[in-house]
mmCIF file of C-alpha atoms and ligand atoms in Angstrom:
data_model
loop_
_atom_site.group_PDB
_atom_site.id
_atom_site.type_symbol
_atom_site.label_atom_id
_atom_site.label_comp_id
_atom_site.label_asym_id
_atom_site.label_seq_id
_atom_site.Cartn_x
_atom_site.Cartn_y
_atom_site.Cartn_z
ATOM 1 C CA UNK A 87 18.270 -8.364 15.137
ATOM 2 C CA UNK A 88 20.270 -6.226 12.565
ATOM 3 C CA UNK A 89 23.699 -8.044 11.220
ATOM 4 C CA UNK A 90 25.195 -4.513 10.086
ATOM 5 C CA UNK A 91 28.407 -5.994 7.769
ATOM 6 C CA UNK A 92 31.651 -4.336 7.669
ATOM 7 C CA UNK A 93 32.109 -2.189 4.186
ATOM 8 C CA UNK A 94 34.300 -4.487 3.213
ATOM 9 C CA UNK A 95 32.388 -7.808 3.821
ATOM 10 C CA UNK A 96 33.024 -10.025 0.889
ATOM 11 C CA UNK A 97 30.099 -11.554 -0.538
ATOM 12 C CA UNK A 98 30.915 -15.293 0.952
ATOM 13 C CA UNK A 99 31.355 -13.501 4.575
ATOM 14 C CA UNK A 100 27.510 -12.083 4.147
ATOM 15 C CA UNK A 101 26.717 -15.642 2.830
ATOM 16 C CA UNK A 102 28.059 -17.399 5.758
ATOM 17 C CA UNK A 103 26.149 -14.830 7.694
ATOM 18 C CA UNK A 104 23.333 -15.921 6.567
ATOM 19 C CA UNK A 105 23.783 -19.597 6.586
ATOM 20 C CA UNK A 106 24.513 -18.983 10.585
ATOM 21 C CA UNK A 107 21.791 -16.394 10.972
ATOM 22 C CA UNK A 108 19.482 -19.438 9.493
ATOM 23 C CA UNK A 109 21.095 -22.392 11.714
ATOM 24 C CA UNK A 110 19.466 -19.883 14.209
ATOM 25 C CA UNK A 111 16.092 -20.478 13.345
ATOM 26 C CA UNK A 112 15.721 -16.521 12.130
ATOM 27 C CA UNK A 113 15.142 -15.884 8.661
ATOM 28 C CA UNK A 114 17.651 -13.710 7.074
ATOM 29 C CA UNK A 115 16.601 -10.654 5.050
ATOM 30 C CA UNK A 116 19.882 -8.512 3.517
ATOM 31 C CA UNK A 117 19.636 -5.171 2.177
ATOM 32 C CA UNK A 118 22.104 -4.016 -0.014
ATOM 33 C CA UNK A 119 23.293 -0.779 0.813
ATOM 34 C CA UNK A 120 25.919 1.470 -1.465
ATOM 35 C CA UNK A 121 28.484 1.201 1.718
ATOM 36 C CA UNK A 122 27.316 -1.982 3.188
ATOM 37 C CA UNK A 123 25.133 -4.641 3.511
ATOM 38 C CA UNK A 124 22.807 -5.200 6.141
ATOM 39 C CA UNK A 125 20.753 -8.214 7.324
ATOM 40 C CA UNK A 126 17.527 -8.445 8.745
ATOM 41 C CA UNK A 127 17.458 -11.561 11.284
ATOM 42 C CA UNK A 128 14.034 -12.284 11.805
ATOM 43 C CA UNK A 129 11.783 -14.399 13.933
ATOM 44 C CA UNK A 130 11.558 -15.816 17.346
ATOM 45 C CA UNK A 131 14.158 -14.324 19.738
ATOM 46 C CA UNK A 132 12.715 -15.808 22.625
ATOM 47 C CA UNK A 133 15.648 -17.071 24.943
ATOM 48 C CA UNK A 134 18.387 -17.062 22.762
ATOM 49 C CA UNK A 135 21.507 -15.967 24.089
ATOM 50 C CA UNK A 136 23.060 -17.563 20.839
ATOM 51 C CA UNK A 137 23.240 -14.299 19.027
ATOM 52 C CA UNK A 138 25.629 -12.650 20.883
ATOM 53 C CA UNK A 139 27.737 -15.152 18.959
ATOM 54 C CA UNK A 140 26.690 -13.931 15.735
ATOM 55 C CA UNK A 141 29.393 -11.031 16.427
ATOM 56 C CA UNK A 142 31.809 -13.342 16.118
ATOM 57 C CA UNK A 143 31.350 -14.137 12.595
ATOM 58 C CA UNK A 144 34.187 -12.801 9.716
ATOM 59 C CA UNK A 145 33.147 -10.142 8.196
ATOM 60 C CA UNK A 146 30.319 -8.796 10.691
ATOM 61 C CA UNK A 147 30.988 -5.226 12.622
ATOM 62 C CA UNK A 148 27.899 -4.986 14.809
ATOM 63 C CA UNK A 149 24.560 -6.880 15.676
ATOM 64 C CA UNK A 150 21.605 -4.516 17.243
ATOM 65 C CA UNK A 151 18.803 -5.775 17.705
ATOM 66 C CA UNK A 152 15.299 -4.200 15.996
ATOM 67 C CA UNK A 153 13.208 -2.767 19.263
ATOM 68 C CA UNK A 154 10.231 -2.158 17.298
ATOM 69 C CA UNK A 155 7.835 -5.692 16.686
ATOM 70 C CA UNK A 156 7.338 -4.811 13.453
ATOM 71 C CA UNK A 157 10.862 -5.834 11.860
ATOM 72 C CA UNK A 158 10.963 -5.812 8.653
ATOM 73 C CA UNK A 159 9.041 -2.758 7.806
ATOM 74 C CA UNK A 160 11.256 -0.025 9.851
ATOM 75 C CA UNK A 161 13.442 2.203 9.909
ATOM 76 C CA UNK A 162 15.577 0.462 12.403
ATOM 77 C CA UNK A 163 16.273 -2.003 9.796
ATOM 78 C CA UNK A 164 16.287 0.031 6.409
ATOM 79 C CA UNK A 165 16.689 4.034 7.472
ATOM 80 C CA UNK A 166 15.906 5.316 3.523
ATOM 81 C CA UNK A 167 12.289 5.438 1.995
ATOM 82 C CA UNK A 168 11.691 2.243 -0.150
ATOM 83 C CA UNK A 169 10.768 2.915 -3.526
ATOM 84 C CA UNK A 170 9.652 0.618 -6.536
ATOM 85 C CA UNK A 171 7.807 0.520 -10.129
ATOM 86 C CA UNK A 172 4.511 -0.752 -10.653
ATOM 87 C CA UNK A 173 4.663 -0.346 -14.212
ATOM 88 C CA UNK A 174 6.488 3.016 -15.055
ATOM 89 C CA UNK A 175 4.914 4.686 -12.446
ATOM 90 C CA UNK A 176 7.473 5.420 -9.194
ATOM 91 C CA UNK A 177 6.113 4.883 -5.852
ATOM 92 C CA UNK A 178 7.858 6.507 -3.040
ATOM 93 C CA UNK A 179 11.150 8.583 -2.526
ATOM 94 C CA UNK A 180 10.360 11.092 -4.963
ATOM 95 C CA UNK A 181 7.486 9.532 -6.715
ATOM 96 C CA UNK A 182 3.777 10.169 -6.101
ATOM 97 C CA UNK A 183 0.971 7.810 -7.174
ATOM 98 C CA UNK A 184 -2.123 9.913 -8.123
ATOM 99 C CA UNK A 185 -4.395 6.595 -8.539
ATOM 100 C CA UNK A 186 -7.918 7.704 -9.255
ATOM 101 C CA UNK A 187 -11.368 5.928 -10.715
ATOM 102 C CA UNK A 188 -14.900 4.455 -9.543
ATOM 103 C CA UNK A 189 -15.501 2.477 -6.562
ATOM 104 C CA UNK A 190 -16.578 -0.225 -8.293
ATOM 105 C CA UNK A 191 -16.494 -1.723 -11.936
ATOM 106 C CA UNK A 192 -19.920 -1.227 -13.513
ATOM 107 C CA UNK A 193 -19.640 -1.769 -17.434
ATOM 108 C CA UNK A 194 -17.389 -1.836 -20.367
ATOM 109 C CA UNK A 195 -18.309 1.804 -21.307
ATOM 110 C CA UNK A 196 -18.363 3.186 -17.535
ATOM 111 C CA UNK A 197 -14.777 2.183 -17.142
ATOM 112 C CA UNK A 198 -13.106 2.912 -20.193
ATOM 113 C CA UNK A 199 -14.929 6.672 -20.199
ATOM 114 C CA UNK A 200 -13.650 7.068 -16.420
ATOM 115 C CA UNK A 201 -10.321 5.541 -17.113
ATOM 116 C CA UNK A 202 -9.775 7.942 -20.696
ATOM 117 C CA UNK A 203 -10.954 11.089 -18.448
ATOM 118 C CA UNK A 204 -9.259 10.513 -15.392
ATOM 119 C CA UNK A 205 -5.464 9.577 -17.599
ATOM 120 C CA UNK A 206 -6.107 13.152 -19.399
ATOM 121 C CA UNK A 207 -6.781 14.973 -16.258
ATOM 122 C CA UNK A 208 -3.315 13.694 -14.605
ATOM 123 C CA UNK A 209 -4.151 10.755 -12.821
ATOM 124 C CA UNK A 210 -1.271 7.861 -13.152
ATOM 125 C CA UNK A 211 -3.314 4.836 -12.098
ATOM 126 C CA UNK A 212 -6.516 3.101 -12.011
ATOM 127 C CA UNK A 213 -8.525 2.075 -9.326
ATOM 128 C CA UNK A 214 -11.898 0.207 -9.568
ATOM 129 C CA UNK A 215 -13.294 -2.966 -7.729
ATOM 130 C CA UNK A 216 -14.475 -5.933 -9.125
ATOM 131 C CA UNK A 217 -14.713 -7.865 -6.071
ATOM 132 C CA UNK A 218 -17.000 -5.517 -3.057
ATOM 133 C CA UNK A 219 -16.987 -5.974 0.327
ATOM 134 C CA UNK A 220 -20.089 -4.189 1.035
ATOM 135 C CA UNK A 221 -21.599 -3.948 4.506
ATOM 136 C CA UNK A 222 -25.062 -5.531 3.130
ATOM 137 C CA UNK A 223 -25.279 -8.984 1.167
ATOM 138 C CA UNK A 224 -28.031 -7.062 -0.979
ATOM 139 C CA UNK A 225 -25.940 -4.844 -1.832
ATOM 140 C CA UNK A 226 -24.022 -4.148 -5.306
ATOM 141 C CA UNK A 227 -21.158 -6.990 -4.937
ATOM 142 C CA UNK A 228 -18.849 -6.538 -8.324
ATOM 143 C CA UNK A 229 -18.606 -7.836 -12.002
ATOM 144 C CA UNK A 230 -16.219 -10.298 -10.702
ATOM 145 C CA UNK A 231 -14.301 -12.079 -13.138
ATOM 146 C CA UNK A 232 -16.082 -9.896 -15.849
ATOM 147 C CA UNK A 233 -14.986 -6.989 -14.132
ATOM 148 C CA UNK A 234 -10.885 -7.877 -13.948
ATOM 149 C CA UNK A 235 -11.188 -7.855 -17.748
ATOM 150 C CA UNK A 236 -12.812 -4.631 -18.548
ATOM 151 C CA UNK A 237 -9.818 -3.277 -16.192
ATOM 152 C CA UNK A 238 -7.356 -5.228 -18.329
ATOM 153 C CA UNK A 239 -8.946 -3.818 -21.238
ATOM 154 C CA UNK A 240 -8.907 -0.357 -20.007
ATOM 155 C CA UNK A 241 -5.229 -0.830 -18.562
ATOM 156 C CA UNK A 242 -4.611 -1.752 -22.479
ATOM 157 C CA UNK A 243 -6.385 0.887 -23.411
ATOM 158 C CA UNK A 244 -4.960 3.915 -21.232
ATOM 159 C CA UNK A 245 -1.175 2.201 -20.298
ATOM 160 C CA UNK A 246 -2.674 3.079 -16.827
ATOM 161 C CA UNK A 247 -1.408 0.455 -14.186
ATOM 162 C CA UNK A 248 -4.442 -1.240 -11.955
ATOM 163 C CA UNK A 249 -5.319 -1.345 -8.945
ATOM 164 C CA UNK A 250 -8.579 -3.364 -7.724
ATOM 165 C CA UNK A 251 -9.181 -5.178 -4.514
ATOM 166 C CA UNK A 252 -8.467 -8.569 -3.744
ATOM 167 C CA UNK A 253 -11.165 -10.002 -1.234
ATOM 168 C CA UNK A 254 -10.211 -13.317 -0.403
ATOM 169 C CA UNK A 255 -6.962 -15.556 -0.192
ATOM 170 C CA UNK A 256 -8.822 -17.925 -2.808
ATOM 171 C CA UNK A 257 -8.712 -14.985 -5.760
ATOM 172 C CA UNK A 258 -5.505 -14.091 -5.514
ATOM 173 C CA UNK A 259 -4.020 -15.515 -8.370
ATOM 174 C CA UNK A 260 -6.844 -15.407 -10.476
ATOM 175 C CA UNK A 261 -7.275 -11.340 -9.276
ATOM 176 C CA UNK A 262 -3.432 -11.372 -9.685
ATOM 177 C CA UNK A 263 -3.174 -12.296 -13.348
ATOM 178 C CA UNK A 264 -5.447 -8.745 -14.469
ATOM 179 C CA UNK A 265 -4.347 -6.660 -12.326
ATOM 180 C CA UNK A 266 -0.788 -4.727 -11.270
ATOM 181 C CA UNK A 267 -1.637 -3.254 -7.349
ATOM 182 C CA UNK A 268 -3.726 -6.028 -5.322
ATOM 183 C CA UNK A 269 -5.900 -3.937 -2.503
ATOM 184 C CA UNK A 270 -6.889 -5.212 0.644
ATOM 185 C CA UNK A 271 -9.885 -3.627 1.779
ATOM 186 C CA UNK A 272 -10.190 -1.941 5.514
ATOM 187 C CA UNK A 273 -12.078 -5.214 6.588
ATOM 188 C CA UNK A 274 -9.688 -7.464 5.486
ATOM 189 C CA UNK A 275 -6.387 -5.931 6.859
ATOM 190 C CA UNK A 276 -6.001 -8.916 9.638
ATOM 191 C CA UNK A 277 -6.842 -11.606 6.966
ATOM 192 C CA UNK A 278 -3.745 -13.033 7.631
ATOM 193 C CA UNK A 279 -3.973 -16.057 5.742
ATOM 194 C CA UNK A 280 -4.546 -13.809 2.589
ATOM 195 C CA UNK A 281 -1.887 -10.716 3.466
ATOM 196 C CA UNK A 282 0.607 -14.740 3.487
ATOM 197 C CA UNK A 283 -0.888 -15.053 0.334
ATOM 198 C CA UNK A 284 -0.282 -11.931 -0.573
ATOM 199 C CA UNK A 285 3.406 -12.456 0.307
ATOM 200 C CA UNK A 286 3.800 -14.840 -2.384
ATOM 201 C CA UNK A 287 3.141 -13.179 -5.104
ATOM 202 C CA UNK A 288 4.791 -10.820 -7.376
ATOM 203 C CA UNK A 289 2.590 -7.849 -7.539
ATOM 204 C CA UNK A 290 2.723 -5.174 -5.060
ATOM 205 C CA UNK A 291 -0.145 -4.810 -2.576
ATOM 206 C CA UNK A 292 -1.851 -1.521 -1.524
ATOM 207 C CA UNK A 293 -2.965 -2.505 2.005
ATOM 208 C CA UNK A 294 -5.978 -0.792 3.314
ATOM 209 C CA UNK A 295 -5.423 0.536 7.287
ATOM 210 C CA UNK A 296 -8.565 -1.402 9.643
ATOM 211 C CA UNK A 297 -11.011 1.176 10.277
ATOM 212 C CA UNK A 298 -10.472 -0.058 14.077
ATOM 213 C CA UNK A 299 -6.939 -0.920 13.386
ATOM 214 C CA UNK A 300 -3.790 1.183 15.526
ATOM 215 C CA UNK A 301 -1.032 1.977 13.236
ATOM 216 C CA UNK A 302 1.030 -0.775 15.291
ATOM 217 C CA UNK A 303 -1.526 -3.375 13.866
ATOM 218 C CA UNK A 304 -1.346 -2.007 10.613
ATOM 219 C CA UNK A 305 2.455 -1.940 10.693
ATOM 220 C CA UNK A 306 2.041 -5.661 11.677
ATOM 221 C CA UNK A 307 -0.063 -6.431 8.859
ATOM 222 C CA UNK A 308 2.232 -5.308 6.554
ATOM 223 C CA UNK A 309 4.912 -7.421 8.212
ATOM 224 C CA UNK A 310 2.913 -10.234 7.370
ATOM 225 C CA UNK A 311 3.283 -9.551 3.817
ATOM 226 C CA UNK A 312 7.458 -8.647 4.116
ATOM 227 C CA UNK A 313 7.960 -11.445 6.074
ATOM 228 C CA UNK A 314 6.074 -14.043 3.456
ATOM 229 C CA UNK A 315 8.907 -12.250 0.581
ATOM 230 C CA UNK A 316 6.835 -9.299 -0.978
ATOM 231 C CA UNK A 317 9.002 -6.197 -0.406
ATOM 232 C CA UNK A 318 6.782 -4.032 -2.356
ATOM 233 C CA UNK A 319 4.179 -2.707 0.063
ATOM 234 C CA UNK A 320 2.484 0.869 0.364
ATOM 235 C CA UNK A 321 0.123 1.391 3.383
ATOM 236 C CA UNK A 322 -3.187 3.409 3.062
ATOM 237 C CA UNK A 323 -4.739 5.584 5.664
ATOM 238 C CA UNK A 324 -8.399 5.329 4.689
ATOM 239 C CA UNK A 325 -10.226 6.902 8.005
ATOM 240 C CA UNK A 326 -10.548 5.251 10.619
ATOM 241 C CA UNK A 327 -14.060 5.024 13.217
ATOM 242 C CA UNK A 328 -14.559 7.716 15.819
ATOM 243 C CA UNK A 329 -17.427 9.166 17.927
ATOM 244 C CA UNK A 330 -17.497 12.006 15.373
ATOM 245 C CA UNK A 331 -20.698 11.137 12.750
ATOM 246 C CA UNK A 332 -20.322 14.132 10.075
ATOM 247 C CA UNK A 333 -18.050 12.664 7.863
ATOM 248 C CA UNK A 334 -18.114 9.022 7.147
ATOM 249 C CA UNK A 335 -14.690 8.001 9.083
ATOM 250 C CA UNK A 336 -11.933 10.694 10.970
ATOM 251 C CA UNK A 337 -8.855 10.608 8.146
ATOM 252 C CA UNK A 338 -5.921 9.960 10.605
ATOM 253 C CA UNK A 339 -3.868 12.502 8.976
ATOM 254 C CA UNK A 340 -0.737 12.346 12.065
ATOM 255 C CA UNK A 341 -1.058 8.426 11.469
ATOM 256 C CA UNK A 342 -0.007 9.272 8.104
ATOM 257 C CA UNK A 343 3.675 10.946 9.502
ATOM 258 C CA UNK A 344 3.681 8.631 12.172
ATOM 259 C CA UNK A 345 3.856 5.738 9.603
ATOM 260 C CA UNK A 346 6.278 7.701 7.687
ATOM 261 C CA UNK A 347 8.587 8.019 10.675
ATOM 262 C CA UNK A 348 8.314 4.458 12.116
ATOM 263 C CA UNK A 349 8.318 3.116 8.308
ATOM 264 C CA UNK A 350 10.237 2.807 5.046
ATOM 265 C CA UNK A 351 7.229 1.736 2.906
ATOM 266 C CA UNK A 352 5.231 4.263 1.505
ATOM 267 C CA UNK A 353 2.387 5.552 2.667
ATOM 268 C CA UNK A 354 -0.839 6.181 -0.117
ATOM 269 C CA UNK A 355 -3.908 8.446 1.607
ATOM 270 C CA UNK A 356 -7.488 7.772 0.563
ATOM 271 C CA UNK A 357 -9.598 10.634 1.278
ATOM 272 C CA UNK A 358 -12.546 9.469 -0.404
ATOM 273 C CA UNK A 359 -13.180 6.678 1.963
ATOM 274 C CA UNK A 360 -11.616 8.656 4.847
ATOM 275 C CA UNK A 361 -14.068 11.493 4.903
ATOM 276 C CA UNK A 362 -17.121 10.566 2.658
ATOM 277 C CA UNK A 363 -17.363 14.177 2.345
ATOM 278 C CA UNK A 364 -17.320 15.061 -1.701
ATOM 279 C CA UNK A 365 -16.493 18.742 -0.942
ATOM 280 C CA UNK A 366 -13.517 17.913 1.785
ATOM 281 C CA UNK A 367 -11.490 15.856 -0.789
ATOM 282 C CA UNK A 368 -9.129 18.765 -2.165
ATOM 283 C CA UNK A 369 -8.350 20.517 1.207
ATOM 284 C CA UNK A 370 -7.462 16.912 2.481
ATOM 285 C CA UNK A 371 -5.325 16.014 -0.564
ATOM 286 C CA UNK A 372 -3.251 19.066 -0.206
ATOM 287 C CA UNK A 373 -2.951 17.996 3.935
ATOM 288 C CA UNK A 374 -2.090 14.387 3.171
ATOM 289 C CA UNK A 375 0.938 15.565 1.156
ATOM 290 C CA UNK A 376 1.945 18.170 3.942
ATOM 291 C CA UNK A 377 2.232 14.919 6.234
ATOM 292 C CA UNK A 378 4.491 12.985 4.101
ATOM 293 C CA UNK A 379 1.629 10.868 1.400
ATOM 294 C CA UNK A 380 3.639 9.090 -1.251
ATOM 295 C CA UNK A 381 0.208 8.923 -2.855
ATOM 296 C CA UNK A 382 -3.610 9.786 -3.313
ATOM 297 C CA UNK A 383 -6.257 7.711 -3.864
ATOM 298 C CA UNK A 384 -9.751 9.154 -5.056
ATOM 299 C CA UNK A 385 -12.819 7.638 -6.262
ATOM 300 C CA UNK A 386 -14.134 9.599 -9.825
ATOM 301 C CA UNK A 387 -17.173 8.699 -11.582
ATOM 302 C CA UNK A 388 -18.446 10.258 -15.003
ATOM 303 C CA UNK A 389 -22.242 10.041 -13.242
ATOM 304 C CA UNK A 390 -22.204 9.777 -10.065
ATOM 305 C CA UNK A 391 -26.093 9.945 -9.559
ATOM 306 C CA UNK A 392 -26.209 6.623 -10.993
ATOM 307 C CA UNK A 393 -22.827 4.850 -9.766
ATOM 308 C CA UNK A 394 -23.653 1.216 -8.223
ATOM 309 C CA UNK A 395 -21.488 2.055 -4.976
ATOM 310 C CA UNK A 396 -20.386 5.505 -2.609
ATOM 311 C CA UNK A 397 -21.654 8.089 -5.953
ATOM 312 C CA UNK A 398 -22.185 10.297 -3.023
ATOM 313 C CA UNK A 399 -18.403 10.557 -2.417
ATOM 314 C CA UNK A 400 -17.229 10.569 -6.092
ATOM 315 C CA UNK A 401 -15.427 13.373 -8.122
ATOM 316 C CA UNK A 402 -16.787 14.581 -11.276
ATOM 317 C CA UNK A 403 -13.908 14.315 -13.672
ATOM 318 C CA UNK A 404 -13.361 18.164 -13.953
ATOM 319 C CA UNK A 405 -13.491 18.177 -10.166
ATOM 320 C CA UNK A 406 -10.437 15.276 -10.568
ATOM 321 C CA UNK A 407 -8.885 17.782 -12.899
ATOM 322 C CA UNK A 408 -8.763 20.589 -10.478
ATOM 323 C CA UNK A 409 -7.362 18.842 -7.732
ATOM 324 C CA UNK A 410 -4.761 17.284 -9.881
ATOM 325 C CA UNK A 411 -3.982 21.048 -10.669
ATOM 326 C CA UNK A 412 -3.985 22.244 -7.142
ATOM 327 C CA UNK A 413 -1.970 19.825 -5.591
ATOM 328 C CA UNK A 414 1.031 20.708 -7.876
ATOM 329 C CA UNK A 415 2.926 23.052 -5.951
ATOM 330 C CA UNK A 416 1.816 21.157 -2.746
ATOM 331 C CA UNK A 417 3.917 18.136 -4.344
ATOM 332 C CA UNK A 418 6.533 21.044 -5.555
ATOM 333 C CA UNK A 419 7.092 22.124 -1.550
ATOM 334 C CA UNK A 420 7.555 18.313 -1.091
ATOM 335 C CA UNK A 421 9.949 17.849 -4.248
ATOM 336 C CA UNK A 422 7.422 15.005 -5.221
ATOM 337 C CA UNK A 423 6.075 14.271 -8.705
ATOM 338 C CA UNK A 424 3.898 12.465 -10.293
HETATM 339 C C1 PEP B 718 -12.693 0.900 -1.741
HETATM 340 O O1 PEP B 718 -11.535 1.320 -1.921
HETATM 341 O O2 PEP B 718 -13.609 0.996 -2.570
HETATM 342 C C2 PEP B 718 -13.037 0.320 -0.426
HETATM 343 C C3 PEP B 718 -13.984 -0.598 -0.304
HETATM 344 O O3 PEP B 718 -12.297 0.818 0.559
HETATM 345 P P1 PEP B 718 -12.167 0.409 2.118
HETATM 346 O O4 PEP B 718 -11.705 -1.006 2.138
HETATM 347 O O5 PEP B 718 -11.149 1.383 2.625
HETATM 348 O O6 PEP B 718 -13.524 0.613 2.736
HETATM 349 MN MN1 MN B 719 -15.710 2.937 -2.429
#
């Protein structure tokens, strides 16, 4: 349900709005528009006639309800793009994240030499895991705690926010205090005890689309997170599973403007993980921006050869450098920046 107030709804009007919205049972969300404020009413609408009466209240001019399931992330309820800071970098609207680093967190000298190289060859974030969710136990599994703070220490280093996966609803706090973007990996987008988590804290989360996820059930994942008080979400289209076996996943490129259309949050493309395909990554950069990507995310590594996890799919950092450079007036056409 949408409580759309009249322009000149005093603030005590949209307060007892709310107070009735919540005698309801809904949870009240308001957005505060330049010409009005609107309120998200949110939560079980089964058999409740009661509503209607919401109408009634001083101060209100209409109440429509919100067809889609997922409420709070879209359009219906907030038409504009949502934008926000994580650290001085702007995500959304007219923003573009150009987040780029290793796949995982290997050393003190590893990161610091990606993180210097990438920030000089126009990347605006960090990424690197310390926590992996890798398909074999025997596998590489992250510095852990050793590896938040070499990414604090190259976030000190570089002024370059961070953004490193979260893997469990255990670590969030204690992946929370290093780091400013909390990922959640493609297997863990319908952890829903940790997106709550994730709802409670203060950092914005970068949430990874299920590699066997619909963009309804990604949508719904991020609702998880809006609903538990974290506004500041960005989705990620990282590939998804098809028949098709010569890249590593099929990047979803229409899910990409689909999102857009259905969503306000913005939307971050990973075409790394969404092709595996080293030589791919450009011409899929440039496409993600043509469908409406607030945001790239690439995996760079100084030596590939010898990276711990997915070398194969890693940018040199003069390969990083060139698709920075390309993708300029792709983000011109698009009046993005980063
Ligand atoms: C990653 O970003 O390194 C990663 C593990 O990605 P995904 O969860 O999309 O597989
Ligand atoms: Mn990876």
């Amino acid at each position: 349900m949408i409580v759309v107030m009249k322009s000149d709804a005093t603030p005590d009007q949209v307060e007892k709005a709310m107070r009735r919205i919540e005698s309801l049972g809904l949870k009240p969300h308001p957005i505060h528009g330049v010409e009005r404020t609107v309120i998200g009413a949110v939560g079980d609408e089964r058999g409740k006639s009661a509503f209607e009466s919401l109408i009634e209240i001083e101060g209100v001019e209409n109440v429509i309800p919100i067809l889609k399931p997922f409420k709070l992330a879209s359009r219906e309820l907030k038409a504009e793009p949502s934008e926000f800071n994580v650290g001085p970098v702007r995500i959304g609207g007219k923003g573009f994240a150009l987040i780029a680093g290793p796949c995982s967190v290997e050393s003190e000298e590893q990161i610091l030499d990606v993180a210097r190289q990438v920030k000089a060859r126009g990347a605006n974030m960090l990424r690197g895991g310390a926590f992996k969710p890798r398909t074999s136990p025997y596998s590489f599994q992250g510095l852990e705690d050793e590896g938040l703070r070499l990414l604090a220490k190259a976030r000190e280093e570089t002024g370059l926010p961070i953004v490193t996966e979260v893997l469990s609803s255990e670590d969030v706090a204690r992946v929370a205090e290093f780091t400013d973007v909390l990922q959640v990996g493609a297997r863990n987008m319908q952890n829903y005890s940790l997106l709550k988590k994730l709802g409670k804290t203060d950092r914005a989360v970068l949430l990874k689309r299920g590699m066997m996820c619909t963009i309804k059930e990604t949508l719904m994942a991020a609702e998880y997170i809006l609903t538990s008080g974290n506004p500041r979400v960005m989705l990620c289209e990282r590939g998804i599973r098809t028949f098709e076996d010569s890249t590593r996943n099929t990047l979803d490129l229409a899910a990409v403007a689909l999102m857009k259309d259905w969503s306000h949050l913005p939307v971050i493309v990973d075409p790394t993980h969404g092709t595996g395909v080293r030589q791919l990554i450009p011409r899929m950069c440039k496409a993600a921006i043509a469908a409406g990507a607030d945001g790239l995310m690439v995996e760079v590594h100084t030596h590939p050869e010898e990276a711990l996890s997915d070398g194969f799919q890693a940018l040199l950092p003069d390969q990083f450098l060139e698709l920075s450079t390309d993708i300029k007036p792709y983000l011109a056409i698009e009046g993005k920046q980063t």
